[in-house]
Short mmCIF file of C-alpha atoms and ligand atoms in Angstrom, two decimals:
data_model
loop_
_atom_site.label_atom_id
_atom_site.label_comp_id
_atom_site.label_asym_id
_atom_site.label_seq_id
_atom_site.Cartn_x
_atom_site.Cartn_y
_atom_site.Cartn_z
CA UNK A 1 0.00 0.00 0.00
CA UNK A 2 1.20 3.54 -0.77
CA UNK A 3 1.12 5.96 2.11
CA UNK A 4 0.48 9.71 2.30
CA UNK A 5 3.64 11.86 2.17
CA UNK A 6 2.05 14.26 4.72
CA UNK A 7 0.46 12.06 7.39
CA UNK A 8 1.39 8.42 6.50
CA UNK A 9 -2.32 7.58 6.10
CA UNK A 10 -3.46 5.18 3.36
CA UNK A 11 -3.42 6.60 -0.18
CA UNK A 12 -6.31 5.71 -2.46
CA UNK A 13 -5.15 5.80 -6.05
CA UNK A 14 -7.71 7.18 -8.51
CA UNK A 15 -5.89 7.86 -11.79
CA UNK A 16 -2.97 6.16 -13.53
CA UNK A 17 -1.49 7.72 -16.68
CA UNK A 18 1.21 5.06 -17.15
CA UNK A 19 4.94 5.64 -17.67
CA UNK A 20 5.89 9.29 -18.27
CA UNK A 21 9.13 11.23 -18.88
CA UNK A 22 10.19 14.33 -16.94
CA UNK A 23 7.90 17.11 -18.14
CA UNK A 24 10.60 19.78 -18.54
CA UNK A 25 13.36 17.52 -19.91
CA UNK A 26 13.69 19.01 -23.41
CA UNK A 27 16.31 16.95 -25.28
CA UNK A 28 18.93 17.97 -27.77
CA UNK A 29 18.21 16.15 -31.05
CA UNK A 30 21.67 14.53 -30.98
CA UNK A 31 21.20 13.19 -27.43
CA UNK A 32 20.68 9.43 -27.57
CA UNK A 33 20.90 8.71 -23.83
CA UNK A 34 18.02 6.85 -22.23
CA UNK A 35 15.19 9.06 -20.97
CA UNK A 36 14.06 8.84 -17.35
CA UNK A 37 10.52 7.48 -16.96
CA UNK A 38 8.36 7.10 -13.87
CA UNK A 39 4.78 5.99 -13.13
CA UNK A 40 2.46 9.00 -13.22
CA UNK A 41 -0.44 8.16 -10.92
CA UNK A 42 -2.45 10.13 -8.35
CA UNK A 43 -4.08 9.21 -5.07
CA UNK A 44 -6.03 10.85 -2.29
CA UNK A 45 -5.24 10.31 1.40
CA UNK A 46 -8.07 8.65 3.30
CA UNK A 47 -6.94 10.40 6.52
CA UNK A 48 -5.92 13.99 5.70
CA UNK A 49 -7.49 14.26 2.17
CA UNK A 50 -4.22 15.44 0.56
CA UNK A 51 -4.20 14.57 -3.16
CA UNK A 52 -0.71 13.62 -4.34
CA UNK A 53 1.42 11.69 -6.79
CA UNK A 54 2.03 8.06 -5.97
CA UNK A 55 5.65 8.11 -7.17
CA UNK A 56 8.21 10.79 -6.31
CA UNK A 57 10.86 11.93 -8.80
CA UNK A 58 14.23 12.93 -7.24
CA UNK A 59 14.29 16.74 -7.07
CA UNK A 60 17.73 17.11 -8.71
CA UNK A 61 16.37 15.51 -11.88
CA UNK A 62 13.78 18.28 -12.22
CA UNK A 63 15.33 21.43 -10.72
CA UNK A 64 18.87 22.04 -11.90
CA UNK A 65 21.06 24.46 -13.85
CA UNK A 66 19.09 23.93 -17.07
CA UNK A 67 15.53 24.10 -15.68
CA UNK A 68 13.77 25.78 -18.63
CA UNK A 69 10.63 27.38 -17.10
CA UNK A 70 10.84 31.18 -16.91
CA UNK A 71 8.01 32.81 -14.94
CA UNK A 72 8.27 36.08 -16.87
CA UNK A 73 7.33 34.40 -20.20
CA UNK A 74 3.72 35.58 -19.86
CA UNK A 75 2.72 39.28 -19.72
CA UNK A 76 -0.37 38.36 -17.70
CA UNK A 77 1.72 36.49 -15.10
CA UNK A 78 4.26 39.35 -14.91
CA UNK A 79 1.43 41.74 -14.02
CA UNK A 80 0.01 39.23 -11.55
CA UNK A 81 3.32 38.90 -9.65
CA UNK A 82 4.04 42.63 -9.76
CA UNK A 83 0.66 43.28 -8.12
CA UNK A 84 1.41 40.62 -5.50
CA UNK A 85 4.77 42.29 -4.76
CA UNK A 86 3.13 45.67 -4.17
CA UNK A 87 0.71 44.03 -1.72
CA UNK A 88 3.59 42.38 0.17
CA UNK A 89 5.55 45.64 0.36
CA UNK A 90 2.49 47.32 1.91
CA UNK A 91 2.04 44.51 4.39
CA UNK A 92 5.71 44.23 5.39
CA UNK A 93 6.25 47.97 5.85
CA UNK A 94 9.55 49.84 5.30
CA UNK A 95 11.77 47.52 7.38
CA UNK A 96 9.89 44.29 6.66
CA UNK A 97 11.59 41.14 5.38
CA UNK A 98 10.02 39.40 2.36
CA UNK A 99 11.11 35.87 1.42
CA UNK A 100 10.12 33.96 -1.70
CA UNK A 101 10.47 30.19 -2.17
CA UNK A 102 10.98 29.31 -5.86
CA UNK A 103 11.54 32.93 -6.94
CA UNK A 104 12.55 31.71 -10.42
CA UNK A 105 13.60 34.64 -12.68
CA UNK A 106 12.51 37.26 -10.13
CA UNK A 107 9.06 37.96 -11.62
CA UNK A 108 7.80 38.99 -8.15
CA UNK A 109 10.95 39.90 -6.17
CA UNK A 110 12.40 42.30 -8.74
CA UNK A 111 9.66 44.74 -7.71
CA UNK A 112 10.62 44.38 -4.05
CA UNK A 113 14.31 44.81 -4.93
CA UNK A 114 13.58 47.94 -7.01
CA UNK A 115 11.57 49.40 -4.13
CA UNK A 116 14.56 48.85 -1.80
CA UNK A 117 12.67 46.25 0.26
CA UNK A 118 14.59 43.75 2.41
CA UNK A 119 14.17 40.39 0.70
CA UNK A 120 15.58 36.97 -0.14
CA UNK A 121 14.73 34.57 -2.95
CA UNK A 122 15.34 30.82 -2.65
CA UNK A 123 15.86 29.25 -6.06
CA UNK A 124 17.75 25.98 -6.65
CA UNK A 125 17.56 26.11 -10.47
CA UNK A 126 20.74 27.86 -11.61
CA UNK A 127 19.89 29.58 -14.90
CA UNK A 128 16.60 31.10 -13.74
CA UNK A 129 18.19 32.16 -10.42
CA UNK A 130 20.93 33.94 -12.38
CA UNK A 131 18.29 35.97 -14.23
CA UNK A 132 16.75 36.98 -10.89
CA UNK A 133 20.18 38.01 -9.59
CA UNK A 134 20.79 40.08 -12.73
CA UNK A 135 17.59 41.98 -11.90
CA UNK A 136 18.92 42.95 -8.47
CA UNK A 137 17.28 40.13 -6.51
CA UNK A 138 19.24 38.60 -3.61
CA UNK A 139 19.08 34.85 -4.30
CA UNK A 140 20.19 31.69 -2.51
CA UNK A 141 20.70 28.80 -4.95
CA UNK A 142 19.43 26.03 -2.69
CA UNK A 143 16.33 23.98 -1.92
CA UNK A 144 14.28 25.45 0.92
CA UNK A 145 13.68 23.11 3.85
CA UNK A 146 13.80 23.26 7.66
CA UNK A 147 17.62 23.41 7.80
CA UNK A 148 17.93 26.23 5.29
CA UNK A 149 15.19 28.13 7.15
CA UNK A 150 17.14 27.94 10.41
CA UNK A 151 20.19 29.43 8.67
CA UNK A 152 18.18 32.28 7.14
CA UNK A 153 16.54 33.08 10.46
CA UNK A 154 19.96 33.20 12.15
CA UNK A 155 21.36 35.62 9.51
CA UNK A 156 18.40 37.78 8.55
CA UNK A 157 15.93 37.45 11.41
CA UNK A 158 12.21 36.65 11.11
CA UNK A 159 10.23 37.06 7.87
CA UNK A 160 7.11 39.21 7.71
CA UNK A 161 5.99 37.65 4.44
CA UNK A 162 6.93 34.27 2.98
CA UNK A 163 5.57 33.72 -0.53
CA UNK A 164 5.61 30.66 -2.77
CA UNK A 165 3.85 30.57 -6.17
CA UNK A 166 3.56 27.27 -7.98
CA UNK A 167 6.31 25.95 -5.76
CA UNK A 168 4.83 24.42 -2.59
CA UNK A 169 2.91 21.90 -4.71
CA UNK A 170 6.29 20.96 -6.28
CA UNK A 171 7.81 19.86 -2.97
CA UNK A 172 7.09 16.31 -1.69
CA UNK A 173 8.94 17.05 1.60
CA UNK A 174 6.30 19.67 2.42
CA UNK A 175 6.42 18.86 6.16
CA UNK A 176 10.05 20.00 6.25
CA UNK A 177 9.10 23.17 4.35
CA UNK A 178 6.32 23.98 6.81
CA UNK A 179 8.67 23.36 9.76
CA UNK A 180 11.02 25.81 8.05
CA UNK A 181 8.22 28.34 7.56
CA UNK A 182 7.30 28.04 11.19
CA UNK A 183 10.97 28.65 12.20
CA UNK A 184 11.32 31.66 9.91
CA UNK A 185 7.97 33.43 10.24
CA UNK A 186 7.61 36.48 12.50
CA UNK A 187 4.90 36.15 15.20
CA UNK A 188 2.42 38.09 13.04
CA UNK A 189 3.96 37.11 9.70
CA UNK A 190 2.06 35.56 6.81
CA UNK A 191 2.91 32.57 4.65
CA UNK A 192 1.15 33.03 1.30
CA UNK A 193 1.20 30.37 -1.40
CA UNK A 194 -0.73 29.89 -4.61
CA UNK A 195 -1.05 26.67 -6.57
CA UNK A 196 -3.44 24.98 -9.01
CA UNK A 197 -6.72 24.26 -7.23
CA UNK A 198 -7.76 20.62 -7.27
CA UNK A 199 -11.47 21.48 -7.53
CA UNK A 200 -10.71 23.50 -10.71
CA UNK A 201 -8.72 20.58 -12.13
CA UNK A 202 -11.75 18.35 -11.56
CA UNK A 203 -14.24 20.90 -12.89
CA UNK A 204 -12.19 21.47 -16.08
CA UNK A 205 -10.89 17.90 -16.33
CA UNK A 206 -7.49 19.54 -16.76
CA UNK A 207 -5.57 16.31 -16.29
CA UNK A 208 -2.49 17.93 -17.86
CA UNK A 209 -1.90 19.71 -14.53
CA UNK A 210 -0.76 16.28 -13.36
CA UNK A 211 2.97 15.75 -14.07
CA UNK A 212 6.22 15.04 -12.20
CA UNK A 213 6.70 18.56 -10.79
CA UNK A 214 3.15 18.87 -9.48
CA UNK A 215 3.36 16.50 -6.54
CA UNK A 216 0.42 17.89 -4.51
CA UNK A 217 -3.03 19.08 -5.59
CA UNK A 218 -4.29 21.24 -2.76
CA UNK A 219 -7.77 21.97 -1.48
CA UNK A 220 -8.74 24.27 1.41
CA UNK A 221 -9.50 21.11 3.39
CA UNK A 222 -6.12 19.44 2.88
CA UNK A 223 -4.24 22.71 3.43
CA UNK A 224 -6.10 23.37 6.70
CA UNK A 225 -5.10 19.88 7.90
CA UNK A 226 -1.49 20.36 6.80
CA UNK A 227 -1.25 23.76 8.51
CA UNK A 228 -2.62 22.37 11.78
CA UNK A 229 0.16 19.73 11.91
CA UNK A 230 2.67 22.60 12.12
CA UNK A 231 0.97 24.98 14.56
CA UNK A 232 -0.25 27.12 11.66
CA UNK A 233 -3.74 28.10 10.58
CA UNK A 234 -5.41 28.78 7.24
CA UNK A 235 -6.73 32.36 7.52
CA UNK A 236 -7.63 33.12 3.88
CA UNK A 237 -8.26 31.15 0.69
CA UNK A 238 -8.79 33.31 -2.38
CA UNK A 239 -9.49 31.90 -5.84
CA UNK A 240 -7.25 33.22 -8.62
CA UNK A 241 -7.86 33.33 -12.38
CA UNK A 242 -4.31 32.20 -13.27
CA UNK A 243 -2.98 28.91 -14.70
CA UNK A 244 -6.48 27.55 -15.21
CA UNK A 245 -7.67 28.24 -11.66
CA UNK A 246 -5.62 28.50 -8.49
CA UNK A 247 -6.14 29.32 -4.84
CA UNK A 248 -3.96 31.74 -2.87
CA UNK A 249 -3.76 30.35 0.67
CA UNK A 250 -2.63 32.51 3.59
CA UNK A 251 -1.36 30.82 6.76
CA UNK A 252 -0.46 32.43 10.08
CA UNK A 253 0.64 31.03 13.40
CA UNK A 254 -2.44 29.46 15.02
CA UNK A 255 -4.38 32.16 16.84
CA UNK A 256 -2.37 35.07 15.33
CA UNK A 257 -5.07 36.08 12.85
CA UNK A 258 -8.81 35.73 12.47
CA UNK A 259 -9.73 33.37 9.60
CA UNK A 260 -11.78 35.22 6.99
CA UNK A 261 -15.09 34.02 5.55
CA UNK A 262 -13.17 32.93 2.43
CA UNK A 263 -11.95 29.88 4.35
CA UNK A 264 -15.32 28.70 5.63
CA UNK A 265 -16.89 29.44 2.24
CA UNK A 266 -14.35 27.38 0.31
CA UNK A 267 -14.48 24.51 2.81
CA UNK A 268 -18.28 24.47 2.48
CA UNK A 269 -18.10 24.53 -1.34
CA UNK A 270 -15.64 21.61 -1.28
CA UNK A 271 -18.00 19.58 0.91
CA UNK A 272 -20.91 20.21 -1.47
CA UNK A 273 -18.77 19.36 -4.51
CA UNK A 274 -17.44 16.17 -2.88
CA UNK A 275 -13.95 17.12 -3.93
CA UNK A 276 -12.23 13.92 -2.81
CA UNK A 277 -15.21 11.57 -2.92
CA UNK A 278 -14.95 8.36 -4.90
CA UNK A 279 -17.76 9.20 -7.33
CA UNK A 280 -16.18 12.58 -8.23
CA UNK A 281 -12.78 11.02 -8.83
CA UNK A 282 -14.24 8.19 -10.95
CA UNK A 283 -16.03 10.76 -13.09
CA UNK A 284 -12.74 12.63 -13.61
CA UNK A 285 -11.07 9.45 -14.80
CA UNK A 286 -13.77 8.67 -17.34
CA UNK A 287 -13.80 12.25 -18.68
CA UNK A 288 -10.02 12.11 -19.15
CA UNK A 289 -10.38 8.88 -21.17
CA UNK A 290 -12.99 10.58 -23.35
CA UNK A 291 -10.74 13.59 -24.00
CA UNK A 292 -7.94 11.23 -25.07
CA UNK A 293 -10.25 9.41 -27.51
CA UNK A 294 -11.66 12.67 -28.92
CA UNK A 295 -8.30 14.40 -29.27
CA UNK A 296 -6.45 11.52 -30.93
CA UNK A 297 -9.49 10.95 -33.17
CA UNK A 298 -9.52 14.60 -34.29
CA UNK A 299 -5.75 14.78 -34.87
CA UNK A 300 -5.78 11.53 -36.88
CA UNK A 301 -8.66 12.83 -39.00
CA UNK A 302 -6.82 16.10 -39.71
CA UNK A 303 -3.63 14.22 -40.63
CA UNK A 304 -5.61 11.97 -43.01
CA UNK A 305 -7.13 15.08 -44.63
CA UNK A 306 -3.62 16.51 -45.15
CA UNK A 307 -4.09 19.41 -42.71
CA UNK A 308 -1.12 20.85 -40.80
CA UNK A 309 -1.22 21.03 -36.99
CA UNK A 310 1.33 22.79 -34.79
CA UNK A 311 1.43 22.83 -30.99
CA UNK A 312 1.42 26.25 -29.31
CA UNK A 313 3.47 26.43 -26.07
CA UNK A 314 5.93 23.69 -25.10
CA UNK A 315 4.43 23.53 -21.62
CA UNK A 316 5.28 21.02 -18.92
CA UNK A 317 1.56 20.19 -18.99
CA UNK A 318 1.81 19.13 -22.63
CA UNK A 319 4.15 16.27 -21.70
CA UNK A 320 1.19 14.60 -19.97
CA UNK A 321 -1.16 15.17 -22.92
CA UNK A 322 1.24 14.07 -25.66
CA UNK A 323 2.58 11.04 -23.83
CA UNK A 324 -0.77 9.88 -22.43
CA UNK A 325 -2.49 10.32 -25.80
CA UNK A 326 0.47 9.17 -27.93
CA UNK A 327 0.73 12.42 -29.92
CA UNK A 328 3.96 12.20 -31.96
CA UNK A 329 5.35 14.18 -34.92
CA UNK A 330 2.95 12.34 -37.29
CA UNK A 331 0.03 14.18 -35.63
CA UNK A 332 1.64 17.47 -34.53
CA UNK A 333 4.57 18.53 -36.70
CA UNK A 334 6.23 20.91 -34.18
CA UNK A 335 5.54 23.04 -31.11
CA UNK A 336 6.32 26.76 -31.07
CA UNK A 337 7.55 28.39 -27.88
CA UNK A 338 9.08 31.75 -26.98
CA UNK A 339 11.57 30.27 -24.46
CA UNK A 340 15.10 30.15 -25.97
CA UNK A 341 16.07 27.27 -23.60
CA UNK A 342 13.38 25.04 -25.18
CA UNK A 343 13.93 25.98 -28.84
CA UNK A 344 15.82 23.57 -31.06
CA UNK A 345 15.09 20.77 -28.59
CA UNK A 346 12.65 17.86 -28.62
CA UNK A 347 9.76 17.56 -26.19
CA UNK A 348 10.09 14.76 -23.61
CA UNK A 349 8.98 11.26 -24.56
CA UNK A 350 7.18 11.81 -27.88
CA UNK A 351 9.95 14.08 -29.26
CA UNK A 352 8.05 16.86 -31.00
CA UNK A 353 10.52 19.49 -32.31
CA UNK A 354 10.33 22.84 -30.49
CA UNK A 355 10.65 25.87 -32.76
CA UNK A 356 10.74 29.58 -32.03
CA UNK A 357 7.56 31.60 -32.38
CA UNK A 358 8.83 32.93 -35.73
CA UNK A 359 8.29 29.45 -37.26
CA UNK A 360 4.58 29.84 -36.46
CA UNK A 361 4.25 33.46 -37.54
CA UNK A 362 6.11 32.98 -40.85
CA UNK A 363 3.96 30.10 -42.04
CA UNK A 364 0.73 29.49 -40.17
CA UNK A 365 -0.44 25.90 -39.79
CA UNK A 366 -4.09 25.06 -40.52
CA UNK A 367 -4.65 24.28 -36.83
CA UNK A 368 -2.85 25.23 -33.61
CA UNK A 369 -3.19 22.86 -30.68
CA UNK A 370 -3.11 25.21 -27.69
CA UNK A 371 -0.95 23.44 -25.09
CA UNK A 372 -0.66 26.75 -23.16
CA UNK A 373 -4.47 26.92 -22.77
CA UNK A 374 -4.03 28.61 -19.38
CA UNK A 375 -2.72 31.65 -21.29
CA UNK A 376 -5.50 31.50 -23.91
CA UNK A 377 -6.71 35.10 -23.46
CA UNK A 378 -3.21 36.54 -23.79
CA UNK A 379 -2.23 34.30 -26.71
CA UNK A 380 -5.45 34.59 -28.73
CA UNK A 381 -5.35 38.38 -28.37
CA UNK A 382 -1.92 38.55 -29.98
CA UNK A 383 -2.56 35.88 -32.62
CA UNK A 384 -5.60 37.45 -34.28
CA UNK A 385 -3.81 37.43 -37.61
CA UNK A 386 -3.65 33.61 -37.41
CA UNK A 387 -7.43 33.28 -37.13
CA UNK A 388 -8.03 36.08 -39.65
CA UNK A 389 -6.05 34.11 -42.19
CA UNK A 390 -8.17 31.03 -41.60
CA UNK A 391 -6.25 29.32 -38.77
CA UNK A 392 -8.21 27.53 -36.07
CA UNK A 393 -7.43 26.74 -32.44
CA UNK A 394 -7.84 23.30 -30.89
CA UNK A 395 -8.26 23.12 -27.12
CA UNK A 396 -8.91 19.98 -25.08
CA UNK A 397 -10.06 21.07 -21.63
CA UNK A 398 -12.79 20.80 -20.47
CA UNK A 399 -13.46 19.06 -23.80
CA UNK A 400 -12.01 18.92 -27.29
CA UNK A 401 -13.11 22.09 -29.09
CA UNK A 402 -12.24 23.85 -32.34
CA UNK A 403 -12.48 27.69 -32.49
CA UNK A 404 -13.53 29.84 -34.20
N1 SAH B 1 7.30 31.02 -8.61
C1 SAH B 1 7.47 30.88 -10.04
C2 SAH B 1 8.17 29.57 -10.45
C3 SAH B 1 7.37 28.33 -10.33
S1 SAH B 1 8.23 26.89 -10.95
C4 SAH B 1 6.13 31.01 -10.76
O1 SAH B 1 5.08 30.87 -10.15
O2 SAH B 1 6.14 31.19 -11.98
C5 SAH B 1 8.76 26.17 -9.42
C6 SAH B 1 10.09 26.73 -8.94
O3 SAH B 1 10.37 26.19 -7.64
C7 SAH B 1 11.26 26.35 -9.83
O4 SAH B 1 11.92 27.51 -10.24
C8 SAH B 1 12.12 25.45 -8.93
O5 SAH B 1 13.50 25.54 -9.19
C9 SAH B 1 11.75 25.93 -7.54
N2 SAH B 1 11.91 24.95 -6.43
C10 SAH B 1 11.76 23.61 -6.45
N3 SAH B 1 11.98 23.11 -5.22
C11 SAH B 1 12.26 24.14 -4.40
C12 SAH B 1 12.59 24.27 -3.02
N4 SAH B 1 12.66 23.21 -2.21
N5 SAH B 1 12.82 25.51 -2.53
C13 SAH B 1 12.74 26.60 -3.32
N6 SAH B 1 12.45 26.54 -4.64
C14 SAH B 1 12.21 25.33 -5.17
P1 TYD B 2 2.95 27.50 -18.64
O1 TYD B 2 1.63 27.09 -19.19
O2 TYD B 2 2.98 28.77 -17.90
O3 TYD B 2 3.51 26.44 -17.64
P2 TYD B 2 3.91 24.89 -17.60
O4 TYD B 2 5.17 24.72 -18.41
O5 TYD B 2 4.20 24.73 -16.15
O6 TYD B 2 2.79 24.04 -18.08
O7 TYD B 2 4.01 27.54 -19.83
C1 TYD B 2 3.79 28.37 -20.90
C2 TYD B 2 4.76 28.03 -22.00
O8 TYD B 2 4.29 28.64 -23.18
C3 TYD B 2 6.17 28.56 -21.76
O9 TYD B 2 7.11 27.63 -22.28
C4 TYD B 2 6.20 29.85 -22.57
C5 TYD B 2 5.23 29.58 -23.69
N1 TYD B 2 4.50 30.75 -24.17
C6 TYD B 2 4.62 31.11 -25.51
O10 TYD B 2 5.32 30.43 -26.29
N2 TYD B 2 3.94 32.21 -25.95
C7 TYD B 2 3.15 32.94 -25.12
O11 TYD B 2 2.57 33.95 -25.56
C8 TYD B 2 3.03 32.57 -23.76
C9 TYD B 2 2.16 33.34 -22.81
C10 TYD B 2 3.72 31.45 -23.31
ZN1 ZN B 3 -2.54 12.16 4.62
#
């Protein structure tokens, strides 16, 4: 039996996608070394309700010098993090200390640095951390855990704000992180983190949010339980319109803040929805199977009709879609992406070539399969010429759709 990484309770597996490669391991075409594969499956803890991967990938295989995800690649996300930074500066005050776990290329902390705010970013992936440093951000190139937290506390004192975006859900050893947070946080400090919301994943059947780096799929219920194990309390849970639906959770030391109605409201909504109930999870599984059948059916039909299809956005999420559905270069000829570190490489597992955005703009395909569907508004707004010249978008969550 597999056990919960948070509480050692029994894990009930509800979806198995089979063997998958590392989602951000973009290969050089000349590389013929064996790819790393693991079993991508998800379970829900019968005791604490935490939804999590069944198999853990060693962190050094995912987060290293060449980690190719740059947070600032989306204008919408840049604005989102800059607004968050201004809120944290207000909260922390002129002498406050703001810490970010997984600060990546400094999308949030560069604003704090420019405002002269006392801060520290923790970022183990070398290339993205170097970009943050070049923007004036003070960065530590290590993995945050309880030991690192003790060292930071000893050097810099307590933190007024600790922030983690799309990072806490990446860390299987979350108990050590929360011990670290509890060591580092000032008595009235806040720990704010935002991650894909499991109820949104279910509602949209966005199974592509499930991949190696996304180890946990939080709900207000599982986060409240996790917080309580560490003397912390969930005081706010705000839904966010980013990355297909997230929740920004705020924790404080138990008793230090009054939980807002957002917490009780979200907990109540989760109970009504039956967010970790067997029937809900079974339904998710059958919808995912249907999406696979519909998507491979459509792509095969288009290939047989001689239509060209390109992928748009070499996302980590797309590794789950392409490998689970078996979408190779016969169905999607290439994927365009604006990230230099991904261009000229092959996507993990199915080996679709990644080309710069210019390849798309210079010769539009008949169809674009939108792997970066979470950025649909931003992308469709700037690609109006594609649709004006007859191009059509294919999306696959919550169901396979062609627009316009
Ligand atoms: N916060 C950014 C980046 C998210 S990607 C955003 O929302 O866009 C997740 C980041 O967490 C990666 O840059 C990865 O290197 C970093 N990371 C992984 N494990 C970590 C740990 N233990 N401590 C701090 N950062 C970590
Ligand atoms: P994203 O969906 O944010 O995350 P993940 O990799 O975790 O699934 O990744 C978006 C990818 O799409 C990233 O590689 C950058 C690329 N991209 C473009 O090519 N053009 C765009 O306009 C945008 C917004 C993103
Ligand atoms: Zn558990």
